[in-house]
């Protein structure tokens, strides 16, 4: 079976941001997201693959037999926009999408240009809801907290 590309690494999160992010506002927003997501998740930031900053982890297994580990929540400061891996469509979080602010969404993540474009209290709810969902449905690092 193929190895997952998105695995936890030992790369320094701070070194990654300083070398990868070339925009001062995006650097500031990255460090603010790290502070917030660490506070909300209770886990320190870790690099996952070459460009995702994740917090905590959970183990998934699909019906196909494919399985692996992934961060509970996380983000990547990509050139065009931040990719936020924080949203699980739940009864509480879905209606809040209208209150989040300026974003785009796909099945896997929310894209924002900068933190000032969104309501951070809504982002906190998304993070909490995602962690709770993963805790309930997967083997999760939350169980040891």
mmCIF file of N, CA and C in Angstrom:
data_model
loop_
_atom_site.group_PDB
_atom_site.id
_atom_site.type_symbol
_atom_site.label_atom_id
_atom_site.label_comp_id
_atom_site.label_asym_id
_atom_site.label_seq_id
_atom_site.Cartn_x
_atom_site.Cartn_y
_atom_site.Cartn_z
ATOM 1 N N UNK A 1 0.835 -1.177 0.000
ATOM 2 C CA UNK A 1 0.000 0.000 0.000
ATOM 3 C C UNK A 1 0.884 1.247 0.000
ATOM 4 N N UNK A 2 0.460 2.306 -0.682
ATOM 5 C CA UNK A 2 1.248 3.530 -0.776
ATOM 6 C C UNK A 2 1.330 4.236 0.570
ATOM 7 N N UNK A 3 2.469 4.858 0.817
ATOM 8 C CA UNK A 3 2.667 5.598 2.062
ATOM 9 C C UNK A 3 1.982 6.962 1.949
ATOM 10 N N UNK A 4 1.356 7.413 3.038
ATOM 11 C CA UNK A 4 0.704 8.719 3.053
ATOM 12 C C UNK A 4 1.743 9.828 2.916
ATOM 13 N N UNK A 5 1.451 10.812 2.083
ATOM 14 C CA UNK A 5 2.348 11.948 1.904
ATOM 15 C C UNK A 5 2.277 12.897 3.090
ATOM 16 N N UNK A 6 1.114 12.965 3.714
ATOM 17 C CA UNK A 6 0.921 13.897 4.806
ATOM 18 C C UNK A 6 1.124 13.193 6.139
ATOM 19 N N UNK A 7 2.376 13.064 6.522
ATOM 20 C CA UNK A 7 2.736 12.445 7.801
ATOM 21 C C UNK A 7 3.434 13.487 8.665
ATOM 22 N N UNK A 8 3.345 13.306 9.955
ATOM 23 C CA UNK A 8 4.007 14.222 10.877
ATOM 24 C C UNK A 8 5.515 14.157 10.660
ATOM 25 N N UNK A 9 6.164 15.326 10.678
ATOM 26 C CA UNK A 9 7.609 15.411 10.486
ATOM 27 C C UNK A 9 8.245 16.094 11.698
ATOM 28 N N UNK A 10 9.560 16.178 11.700
ATOM 29 C CA UNK A 10 10.292 16.847 12.773
ATOM 30 C C UNK A 10 10.750 18.247 12.368
ATOM 31 N N UNK A 11 10.297 18.741 11.217
ATOM 32 C CA UNK A 11 10.669 20.072 10.741
ATOM 33 C C UNK A 11 10.133 21.122 11.713
ATOM 34 N N UNK A 12 10.921 22.152 11.979
ATOM 35 C CA UNK A 12 10.502 23.235 12.869
ATOM 36 C C UNK A 12 9.406 24.065 12.197
ATOM 37 N N UNK A 13 8.307 24.262 12.896
ATOM 38 C CA UNK A 13 7.195 25.064 12.374
ATOM 39 C C UNK A 13 7.647 26.497 12.131
ATOM 40 N N UNK A 14 8.370 27.065 13.079
ATOM 41 C CA UNK A 14 8.853 28.432 12.942
ATOM 42 C C UNK A 14 9.798 28.574 11.751
ATOM 43 N N UNK A 15 10.722 27.625 11.603
ATOM 44 C CA UNK A 15 11.642 27.656 10.451
ATOM 45 C C UNK A 15 10.864 27.567 9.146
ATOM 46 N N UNK A 16 9.851 26.712 9.109
ATOM 47 C CA UNK A 16 9.026 26.581 7.905
ATOM 48 C C UNK A 16 8.385 27.916 7.547
ATOM 49 N N UNK A 17 7.763 28.567 8.507
ATOM 50 C CA UNK A 17 7.082 29.840 8.220
ATOM 51 C C UNK A 17 8.074 30.876 7.733
ATOM 52 N N UNK A 18 9.207 30.986 8.405
ATOM 53 C CA UNK A 18 10.194 31.994 8.005
ATOM 54 C C UNK A 18 10.783 31.719 6.627
ATOM 55 N N UNK A 19 10.883 30.462 6.235
ATOM 56 C CA UNK A 19 11.466 30.156 4.929
ATOM 57 C C UNK A 19 10.427 30.071 3.812
ATOM 58 N N UNK A 20 9.200 29.713 4.131
ATOM 59 C CA UNK A 20 8.178 29.473 3.111
ATOM 60 C C UNK A 20 7.301 30.695 2.840
ATOM 61 N N UNK A 21 6.976 31.447 3.877
ATOM 62 C CA UNK A 21 6.050 32.578 3.747
ATOM 63 C C UNK A 21 6.847 33.843 3.466
ATOM 64 N N UNK A 22 6.540 34.492 2.328
ATOM 65 C CA UNK A 22 7.322 35.665 1.934
ATOM 66 C C UNK A 22 6.566 36.986 2.128
ATOM 67 N N UNK A 23 5.439 36.943 2.796
ATOM 68 C CA UNK A 23 4.613 38.121 3.008
ATOM 69 C C UNK A 23 4.496 38.355 4.515
ATOM 70 N N UNK A 24 4.829 39.569 4.980
ATOM 71 C CA UNK A 24 4.831 39.850 6.415
ATOM 72 C C UNK A 24 3.452 39.665 7.051
ATOM 73 N N UNK A 25 2.393 40.086 6.366
ATOM 74 C CA UNK A 25 1.042 39.922 6.914
ATOM 75 C C UNK A 25 0.708 38.436 7.058
ATOM 76 N N UNK A 26 1.076 37.640 6.070
ATOM 77 C CA UNK A 26 0.807 36.204 6.136
ATOM 78 C C UNK A 26 1.637 35.544 7.230
ATOM 79 N N UNK A 27 2.860 36.024 7.445
ATOM 80 C CA UNK A 27 3.670 35.499 8.553
ATOM 81 C C UNK A 27 2.994 35.805 9.888
ATOM 82 N N UNK A 28 2.568 37.066 10.057
ATOM 83 C CA UNK A 28 1.899 37.456 11.302
ATOM 84 C C UNK A 28 0.634 36.624 11.514
ATOM 85 N N UNK A 29 -0.158 36.460 10.459
ATOM 86 C CA UNK A 29 -1.386 35.663 10.552
ATOM 87 C C UNK A 29 -1.063 34.199 10.858
ATOM 88 N N UNK A 30 0.022 33.691 10.293
ATOM 89 C CA UNK A 30 0.428 32.299 10.558
ATOM 90 C C UNK A 30 0.743 32.096 12.028
ATOM 91 N N UNK A 31 1.538 33.009 12.591
ATOM 92 C CA UNK A 31 1.891 32.870 14.005
ATOM 93 C C UNK A 31 0.668 33.070 14.906
ATOM 94 N N UNK A 32 -0.266 33.920 14.494
ATOM 95 C CA UNK A 32 -1.506 34.100 15.266
ATOM 96 C C UNK A 32 -2.359 32.834 15.193
ATOM 97 N N UNK A 33 -2.461 32.225 14.004
ATOM 98 C CA UNK A 33 -3.205 30.970 13.880
ATOM 99 C C UNK A 33 -2.583 29.866 14.740
ATOM 100 N N UNK A 34 -1.271 29.817 14.777
ATOM 101 C CA UNK A 34 -0.594 28.821 15.613
ATOM 102 C C UNK A 34 -0.987 29.022 17.073
ATOM 103 N N UNK A 35 -0.923 30.257 17.521
ATOM 104 C CA UNK A 35 -1.282 30.566 18.909
ATOM 105 C C UNK A 35 -2.729 30.151 19.207
ATOM 106 N N UNK A 36 -3.649 30.522 18.317
ATOM 107 C CA UNK A 36 -5.064 30.212 18.533
ATOM 108 C C UNK A 36 -5.348 28.713 18.468
ATOM 109 N N UNK A 37 -4.840 28.053 17.437
ATOM 110 C CA UNK A 37 -5.131 26.632 17.270
ATOM 111 C C UNK A 37 -4.501 25.790 18.378
ATOM 112 N N UNK A 38 -3.344 26.210 18.866
ATOM 113 C CA UNK A 38 -2.741 25.499 19.993
ATOM 114 C C UNK A 38 -3.620 25.668 21.227
ATOM 115 N N UNK A 39 -4.098 26.874 21.440
ATOM 116 C CA UNK A 39 -4.981 27.140 22.582
ATOM 117 C C UNK A 39 -6.280 26.337 22.454
ATOM 118 N N UNK A 40 -6.895 26.350 21.283
ATOM 119 C CA UNK A 40 -8.188 25.692 21.080
ATOM 120 C C UNK A 40 -8.076 24.170 21.118
ATOM 121 N N UNK A 41 -6.972 23.631 20.611
ATOM 122 C CA UNK A 41 -6.837 22.171 20.531
ATOM 123 C C UNK A 41 -6.168 21.572 21.765
ATOM 124 N N UNK A 42 -5.308 22.349 22.402
ATOM 125 C CA UNK A 42 -4.527 21.825 23.519
ATOM 126 C C UNK A 42 -3.291 21.063 23.073
ATOM 127 N N UNK A 43 -2.960 21.139 21.786
ATOM 128 C CA UNK A 43 -1.800 20.423 21.239
ATOM 129 C C UNK A 43 -0.813 21.412 20.630
ATOM 130 N N UNK A 44 0.486 21.112 20.702
ATOM 131 C CA UNK A 44 1.489 21.973 20.073
ATOM 132 C C UNK A 44 1.459 21.814 18.551
ATOM 133 N N UNK A 45 1.959 22.818 17.838
ATOM 134 C CA UNK A 45 2.008 22.717 16.381
ATOM 135 C C UNK A 45 3.079 21.743 15.914
ATOM 136 N N UNK A 46 2.761 20.994 14.877
ATOM 137 C CA UNK A 46 3.713 20.060 14.251
ATOM 138 C C UNK A 46 3.563 20.201 12.736
ATOM 139 N N UNK A 47 4.646 19.993 12.036
ATOM 140 C CA UNK A 47 4.577 19.973 10.577
ATOM 141 C C UNK A 47 4.050 18.617 10.133
ATOM 142 N N UNK A 48 3.135 18.639 9.187
ATOM 143 C CA UNK A 48 2.587 17.444 8.551
ATOM 144 C C UNK A 48 2.892 17.584 7.065
ATOM 145 N N UNK A 49 3.708 16.695 6.557
ATOM 146 C CA UNK A 49 4.128 16.827 5.168
ATOM 147 C C UNK A 49 4.959 18.089 5.024
ATOM 148 N N UNK A 50 5.114 18.558 3.801
ATOM 149 C CA UNK A 50 5.997 19.704 3.590
ATOM 150 C C UNK A 50 5.404 21.065 3.929
ATOM 151 N N UNK A 51 4.042 21.172 4.070
ATOM 152 C CA UNK A 51 3.499 22.530 4.213
ATOM 153 C C UNK A 51 2.249 22.666 5.080
ATOM 154 N N UNK A 52 1.876 21.638 5.827
ATOM 155 C CA UNK A 52 0.693 21.741 6.696
ATOM 156 C C UNK A 52 1.145 21.807 8.142
ATOM 157 N N UNK A 53 0.606 22.775 8.867
ATOM 158 C CA UNK A 53 0.857 22.899 10.299
ATOM 159 C C UNK A 53 -0.374 22.323 10.997
ATOM 160 N N UNK A 54 -0.166 21.239 11.739
ATOM 161 C CA UNK A 54 -1.277 20.538 12.361
ATOM 162 C C UNK A 54 -1.175 20.505 13.868
ATOM 163 N N UNK A 55 -2.319 20.229 14.493
ATOM 164 C CA UNK A 55 -2.435 20.197 15.947
ATOM 165 C C UNK A 55 -3.151 18.920 16.346
ATOM 166 N N UNK A 56 -2.494 18.106 17.182
ATOM 167 C CA UNK A 56 -3.069 16.833 17.567
ATOM 168 C C UNK A 56 -3.085 15.882 16.385
ATOM 169 N N UNK A 57 -3.711 14.715 16.585
ATOM 170 C CA UNK A 57 -3.811 13.745 15.492
ATOM 171 C C UNK A 57 -4.957 12.780 15.744
ATOM 172 N N UNK A 58 -5.376 12.155 14.672
ATOM 173 C CA UNK A 58 -6.358 11.080 14.780
ATOM 174 C C UNK A 58 -6.012 10.022 13.752
ATOM 175 N N UNK A 59 -6.511 8.818 13.991
ATOM 176 C CA UNK A 59 -6.267 7.703 13.091
ATOM 177 C C UNK A 59 -7.561 7.401 12.341
ATOM 178 N N UNK A 60 -7.468 7.312 11.017
ATOM 179 C CA UNK A 60 -8.648 6.990 10.206
ATOM 180 C C UNK A 60 -8.426 5.664 9.496
ATOM 181 N N UNK A 61 -9.533 5.022 9.186
ATOM 182 C CA UNK A 61 -9.490 3.792 8.398
ATOM 183 C C UNK A 61 -10.735 3.750 7.526
ATOM 184 N N UNK A 62 -10.520 3.675 6.218
ATOM 185 C CA UNK A 62 -11.623 3.638 5.261
ATOM 186 C C UNK A 62 -12.063 2.201 5.008
ATOM 187 N N UNK A 63 -13.250 2.057 4.476
ATOM 188 C CA UNK A 63 -13.782 0.732 4.140
ATOM 189 C C UNK A 63 -12.866 -0.001 3.160
ATOM 190 N N UNK A 64 -12.138 0.764 2.340
ATOM 191 C CA UNK A 64 -11.221 0.176 1.366
ATOM 192 C C UNK A 64 -10.012 -0.488 2.031
ATOM 193 N N UNK A 65 -9.817 -0.191 3.323
ATOM 194 C CA UNK A 65 -8.651 -0.706 4.025
ATOM 195 C C UNK A 65 -7.548 0.335 4.169
ATOM 196 N N UNK A 66 -7.635 1.424 3.387
ATOM 197 C CA UNK A 66 -6.645 2.494 3.496
ATOM 198 C C UNK A 66 -6.783 3.149 4.865
ATOM 199 N N UNK A 67 -5.651 3.347 5.535
ATOM 200 C CA UNK A 67 -5.694 3.995 6.833
ATOM 201 C C UNK A 67 -4.470 4.857 7.031
ATOM 202 N N UNK A 68 -4.547 5.728 8.007
ATOM 203 C CA UNK A 68 -3.425 6.603 8.291
ATOM 204 C C UNK A 68 -3.745 7.543 9.431
ATOM 205 N N UNK A 69 -2.864 8.509 9.615
ATOM 206 C CA UNK A 69 -3.024 9.516 10.655
ATOM 207 C C UNK A 69 -3.077 10.889 10.010
ATOM 208 N N UNK A 70 -3.800 11.790 10.651
ATOM 209 C CA UNK A 70 -3.936 13.154 10.153
ATOM 210 C C UNK A 70 -4.081 14.098 11.345
ATOM 211 N N UNK A 71 -3.790 15.385 11.141
ATOM 212 C CA UNK A 71 -3.975 16.331 12.248
ATOM 213 C C UNK A 71 -5.460 16.545 12.538
ATOM 214 N N UNK A 72 -5.775 16.816 13.806
ATOM 215 C CA UNK A 72 -7.157 17.133 14.182
ATOM 216 C C UNK A 72 -7.625 18.401 13.484
ATOM 217 N N UNK A 73 -6.828 19.444 13.590
ATOM 218 C CA UNK A 73 -7.069 20.706 12.889
ATOM 219 C C UNK A 73 -5.723 21.186 12.382
ATOM 220 N N UNK A 74 -5.751 22.094 11.431
ATOM 221 C CA UNK A 74 -4.495 22.614 10.925
ATOM 222 C C UNK A 74 -4.707 23.644 9.836
ATOM 223 N N UNK A 75 -3.592 24.101 9.291
ATOM 224 C CA UNK A 75 -3.649 25.073 8.197
ATOM 225 C C UNK A 75 -2.356 25.029 7.407
ATOM 226 N N UNK A 76 -2.428 25.618 6.225
ATOM 227 C CA UNK A 76 -1.237 25.786 5.406
ATOM 228 C C UNK A 76 -1.250 27.203 4.843
ATOM 229 N N UNK A 77 -0.160 27.946 5.025
ATOM 230 C CA UNK A 77 -0.085 29.321 4.512
ATOM 231 C C UNK A 77 0.341 29.340 3.039
ATOM 232 N N UNK A 78 -0.519 28.855 2.167
ATOM 233 C CA UNK A 78 -0.185 28.772 0.739
ATOM 234 C C UNK A 78 -0.113 30.167 0.122
ATOM 235 N N UNK A 79 0.507 30.252 -1.048
ATOM 236 C CA UNK A 79 0.706 31.554 -1.708
ATOM 237 C C UNK A 79 -0.599 32.308 -1.929
ATOM 238 N N UNK A 80 -1.577 31.650 -2.534
ATOM 239 C CA UNK A 80 -2.821 32.329 -2.895
ATOM 240 C C UNK A 80 -3.702 32.613 -1.681
ATOM 241 N N UNK A 81 -3.751 31.688 -0.735
ATOM 242 C CA UNK A 81 -4.640 31.831 0.420
ATOM 243 C C UNK A 81 -4.241 30.810 1.489
ATOM 244 N N UNK A 82 -4.700 31.063 2.694
ATOM 245 C CA UNK A 82 -4.560 30.059 3.745
ATOM 246 C C UNK A 82 -5.537 28.926 3.458
ATOM 247 N N UNK A 83 -5.080 27.713 3.612
ATOM 248 C CA UNK A 83 -5.962 26.548 3.599
ATOM 249 C C UNK A 83 -6.169 26.169 5.057
ATOM 250 N N UNK A 84 -7.418 26.241 5.506
ATOM 251 C CA UNK A 84 -7.747 25.905 6.890
ATOM 252 C C UNK A 84 -8.407 24.537 6.924
ATOM 253 N N UNK A 85 -7.826 23.618 7.671
ATOM 254 C CA UNK A 85 -8.365 22.269 7.814
ATOM 255 C C UNK A 85 -9.055 22.204 9.179
ATOM 256 N N UNK A 86 -10.239 22.799 9.245
ATOM 257 C CA UNK A 86 -10.894 23.002 10.532
ATOM 258 C C UNK A 86 -12.387 22.697 10.526
ATOM 259 N N UNK A 87 -12.950 22.406 9.380
ATOM 260 C CA UNK A 87 -14.403 22.375 9.292
ATOM 261 C C UNK A 87 -14.950 20.967 9.109
ATOM 262 N N UNK A 88 -15.835 20.593 9.996
ATOM 263 C CA UNK A 88 -16.616 19.371 9.858
ATOM 264 C C UNK A 88 -18.074 19.798 9.862
ATOM 265 N N UNK A 89 -18.826 19.475 8.819
ATOM 266 C CA UNK A 89 -20.226 19.925 8.780
ATOM 267 C C UNK A 89 -21.066 19.229 9.852
ATOM 268 N N UNK A 90 -21.332 19.959 10.916
ATOM 269 C CA UNK A 90 -22.159 19.443 11.999
ATOM 270 C C UNK A 90 -23.400 20.319 12.122
ATOM 271 N N UNK A 91 -24.317 19.875 12.953
ATOM 272 C CA UNK A 91 -25.562 20.625 13.156
ATOM 273 C C UNK A 91 -25.282 22.044 13.656
ATOM 274 N N UNK A 92 -24.260 22.204 14.496
ATOM 275 C CA UNK A 92 -23.942 23.528 15.030
ATOM 276 C C UNK A 92 -23.097 24.363 14.071
ATOM 277 N N UNK A 93 -22.143 23.734 13.377
ATOM 278 C CA UNK A 93 -21.202 24.527 12.576
ATOM 279 C C UNK A 93 -21.751 24.955 11.216
ATOM 280 N N UNK A 94 -22.540 24.122 10.569
ATOM 281 C CA UNK A 94 -23.009 24.444 9.217
ATOM 282 C C UNK A 94 -23.748 25.783 9.139
ATOM 283 N N UNK A 95 -24.689 26.077 10.043
ATOM 284 C CA UNK A 95 -25.369 27.378 9.957
ATOM 285 C C UNK A 95 -24.442 28.574 10.175
ATOM 286 N N UNK A 96 -23.285 28.345 10.794
ATOM 287 C CA UNK A 96 -22.358 29.439 11.074
ATOM 288 C C UNK A 96 -21.519 29.858 9.872
ATOM 289 N N UNK A 97 -21.558 29.092 8.796
ATOM 290 C CA UNK A 97 -20.780 29.471 7.607
ATOM 291 C C UNK A 97 -21.135 30.879 7.144
ATOM 292 N N UNK A 98 -22.405 31.250 7.259
ATOM 293 C CA UNK A 98 -22.838 32.590 6.851
ATOM 294 C C UNK A 98 -22.218 33.694 7.710
ATOM 295 N N UNK A 99 -21.766 33.337 8.900
ATOM 296 C CA UNK A 99 -21.210 34.330 9.828
ATOM 297 C C UNK A 99 -19.681 34.347 9.827
ATOM 298 N N UNK A 100 -19.064 33.436 9.088
ATOM 299 C CA UNK A 100 -17.607 33.337 9.113
ATOM 300 C C UNK A 100 -16.927 34.568 8.540
ATOM 301 N N UNK A 101 -17.442 35.100 7.452
ATOM 302 C CA UNK A 101 -16.803 36.246 6.804
ATOM 303 C C UNK A 101 -16.500 35.926 5.355
ATOM 304 N N UNK A 102 -15.355 36.412 4.879
ATOM 305 C CA UNK A 102 -14.963 36.271 3.477
ATOM 306 C C UNK A 102 -14.099 35.023 3.310
ATOM 307 N N UNK A 103 -14.616 34.009 2.604
ATOM 308 C CA UNK A 103 -13.919 32.735 2.447
ATOM 309 C C UNK A 103 -14.441 32.007 1.208
ATOM 310 N N UNK A 104 -13.734 30.955 0.848
ATOM 311 C CA UNK A 104 -14.191 29.973 -0.133
ATOM 312 C C UNK A 104 -14.082 28.625 0.546
ATOM 313 N N UNK A 105 -14.911 27.678 0.137
ATOM 314 C CA UNK A 105 -14.892 26.372 0.789
ATOM 315 C C UNK A 105 -14.952 25.265 -0.250
ATOM 316 N N UNK A 106 -14.243 24.186 0.025
ATOM 317 C CA UNK A 106 -14.347 22.965 -0.756
ATOM 318 C C UNK A 106 -14.661 21.850 0.230
ATOM 319 N N UNK A 107 -14.749 20.636 -0.246
ATOM 320 C CA UNK A 107 -15.056 19.519 0.649
ATOM 321 C C UNK A 107 -14.026 19.392 1.762
ATOM 322 N N UNK A 108 -12.767 19.666 1.457
ATOM 323 C CA UNK A 108 -11.699 19.423 2.410
ATOM 324 C C UNK A 108 -11.260 20.596 3.255
ATOM 325 N N UNK A 109 -11.475 21.830 2.801
ATOM 326 C CA UNK A 109 -10.962 22.943 3.597
ATOM 327 C C UNK A 109 -11.621 24.272 3.247
ATOM 328 N N UNK A 110 -11.321 25.239 4.094
ATOM 329 C CA UNK A 110 -11.785 26.614 3.920
ATOM 330 C C UNK A 110 -10.570 27.433 3.497
ATOM 331 N N UNK A 111 -10.757 28.316 2.518
ATOM 332 C CA UNK A 111 -9.678 29.178 2.042
ATOM 333 C C UNK A 111 -9.970 30.616 2.440
ATOM 334 N N UNK A 112 -8.979 31.272 3.044
ATOM 335 C CA UNK A 112 -9.100 32.690 3.388
ATOM 336 C C UNK A 112 -7.832 33.406 2.943
ATOM 337 N N UNK A 113 -7.958 34.682 2.650
ATOM 338 C CA UNK A 113 -6.783 35.478 2.275
ATOM 339 C C UNK A 113 -6.015 35.944 3.512
ATOM 340 N N UNK A 114 -6.768 36.410 4.530
ATOM 341 C CA UNK A 114 -6.128 36.896 5.751
ATOM 342 C C UNK A 114 -7.098 36.755 6.920
ATOM 343 N N UNK A 115 -6.546 36.710 8.128
ATOM 344 C CA UNK A 115 -7.372 36.504 9.317
ATOM 345 C C UNK A 115 -8.407 37.601 9.522
ATOM 346 N N UNK A 116 -8.064 38.825 9.144
ATOM 347 C CA UNK A 116 -9.002 39.931 9.347
ATOM 348 C C UNK A 116 -10.256 39.799 8.478
ATOM 349 N N UNK A 117 -10.250 38.858 7.518
ATOM 350 C CA UNK A 117 -11.428 38.628 6.670
ATOM 351 C C UNK A 117 -12.486 37.758 7.345
ATOM 352 N N UNK A 118 -12.140 37.146 8.486
ATOM 353 C CA UNK A 118 -13.082 36.208 9.107
ATOM 354 C C UNK A 118 -13.316 36.532 10.581
ATOM 355 N N UNK A 119 -14.384 35.966 11.114
ATOM 356 C CA UNK A 119 -14.727 36.083 12.532
ATOM 357 C C UNK A 119 -14.029 34.942 13.279
ATOM 358 N N UNK A 120 -13.060 35.289 14.106
ATOM 359 C CA UNK A 120 -12.266 34.271 14.804
ATOM 360 C C UNK A 120 -13.092 33.470 15.809
ATOM 361 N N UNK A 121 -14.173 34.049 16.322
ATOM 362 C CA UNK A 121 -15.017 33.286 17.248
ATOM 363 C C UNK A 121 -15.742 32.163 16.506
ATOM 364 N N UNK A 122 -16.082 32.389 15.246
ATOM 365 C CA UNK A 122 -16.695 31.331 14.423
ATOM 366 C C UNK A 122 -15.642 30.279 14.089
ATOM 367 N N UNK A 123 -14.429 30.718 13.778
ATOM 368 C CA UNK A 123 -13.345 29.769 13.510
ATOM 369 C C UNK A 123 -13.102 28.879 14.731
ATOM 370 N N UNK A 124 -13.157 29.448 15.918
ATOM 371 C CA UNK A 124 -12.978 28.661 17.133
ATOM 372 C C UNK A 124 -14.054 27.581 17.258
ATOM 373 N N UNK A 125 -15.284 27.931 16.937
ATOM 374 C CA UNK A 125 -16.374 26.942 16.984
ATOM 375 C C UNK A 125 -16.112 25.828 15.981
ATOM 376 N N UNK A 126 -15.684 26.187 14.769
ATOM 377 C CA UNK A 126 -15.371 25.169 13.756
ATOM 378 C C UNK A 126 -14.298 24.212 14.276
ATOM 379 N N UNK A 127 -13.259 24.754 14.894
ATOM 380 C CA UNK A 127 -12.183 23.920 15.419
ATOM 381 C C UNK A 127 -12.704 22.997 16.515
ATOM 382 N N UNK A 128 -13.467 23.544 17.443
ATOM 383 C CA UNK A 128 -14.018 22.736 18.542
ATOM 384 C C UNK A 128 -14.952 21.651 18.035
ATOM 385 N N UNK A 129 -15.808 21.994 17.071
ATOM 386 C CA UNK A 129 -16.747 21.029 16.502
ATOM 387 C C UNK A 129 -16.007 19.910 15.767
ATOM 388 N N UNK A 130 -14.975 20.273 15.024
ATOM 389 C CA UNK A 130 -14.192 19.267 14.288
ATOM 390 C C UNK A 130 -13.503 18.315 15.249
ATOM 391 N N UNK A 131 -12.888 18.867 16.289
ATOM 392 C CA UNK A 131 -12.200 18.026 17.269
ATOM 393 C C UNK A 131 -13.195 17.092 17.953
ATOM 394 N N UNK A 132 -14.351 17.622 18.331
ATOM 395 C CA UNK A 132 -15.373 16.789 18.986
ATOM 396 C C UNK A 132 -15.850 15.685 18.053
ATOM 397 N N UNK A 133 -16.070 16.015 16.784
ATOM 398 C CA UNK A 133 -16.518 15.024 15.806
ATOM 399 C C UNK A 133 -15.473 13.916 15.642
ATOM 400 N N UNK A 134 -14.223 14.319 15.466
ATOM 401 C CA UNK A 134 -13.149 13.340 15.274
ATOM 402 C C UNK A 134 -12.960 12.489 16.534
ATOM 403 N N UNK A 135 -13.107 13.098 17.683
ATOM 404 C CA UNK A 135 -13.000 12.385 18.950
ATOM 405 C C UNK A 135 -14.080 11.302 19.049
ATOM 406 N N UNK A 136 -15.245 11.608 18.555
ATOM 407 C CA UNK A 136 -16.365 10.669 18.629
ATOM 408 C C UNK A 136 -16.272 9.556 17.582
ATOM 409 N N UNK A 137 -15.704 9.862 16.413
ATOM 410 C CA UNK A 137 -15.752 8.932 15.288
ATOM 411 C C UNK A 137 -14.430 8.242 14.932
ATOM 412 N N UNK A 138 -13.333 8.608 15.573
ATOM 413 C CA UNK A 138 -12.025 8.045 15.223
ATOM 414 C C UNK A 138 -11.191 7.826 16.473
ATOM 415 N N UNK A 139 -10.114 7.042 16.313
ATOM 416 C CA UNK A 139 -9.104 6.955 17.368
ATOM 417 C C UNK A 139 -8.372 8.290 17.350
ATOM 418 N N UNK A 140 -8.433 8.990 18.463
ATOM 419 C CA UNK A 140 -8.006 10.369 18.464
ATOM 420 C C UNK A 140 -7.073 10.672 19.622
ATOM 421 N N UNK A 141 -6.108 11.542 19.372
ATOM 422 C CA UNK A 141 -5.200 11.985 20.437
ATOM 423 C C UNK A 141 -5.974 12.671 21.556
ATOM 424 N N UNK A 142 -7.190 13.106 21.256
ATOM 425 C CA UNK A 142 -8.022 13.771 22.286
ATOM 426 C C UNK A 142 -8.311 12.822 23.443
ATOM 427 N N UNK A 143 -8.341 11.525 23.172
ATOM 428 C CA UNK A 143 -8.661 10.553 24.211
ATOM 429 C C UNK A 143 -7.613 10.533 25.322
ATOM 430 N N UNK A 144 -6.417 10.960 25.010
ATOM 431 C CA UNK A 144 -5.351 10.932 26.001
ATOM 432 C C UNK A 144 -5.225 12.257 26.737
ATOM 433 N N UNK A 145 -5.994 13.245 26.353
ATOM 434 C CA UNK A 145 -5.914 14.569 26.993
ATOM 435 C C UNK A 145 -6.779 14.626 28.219
#
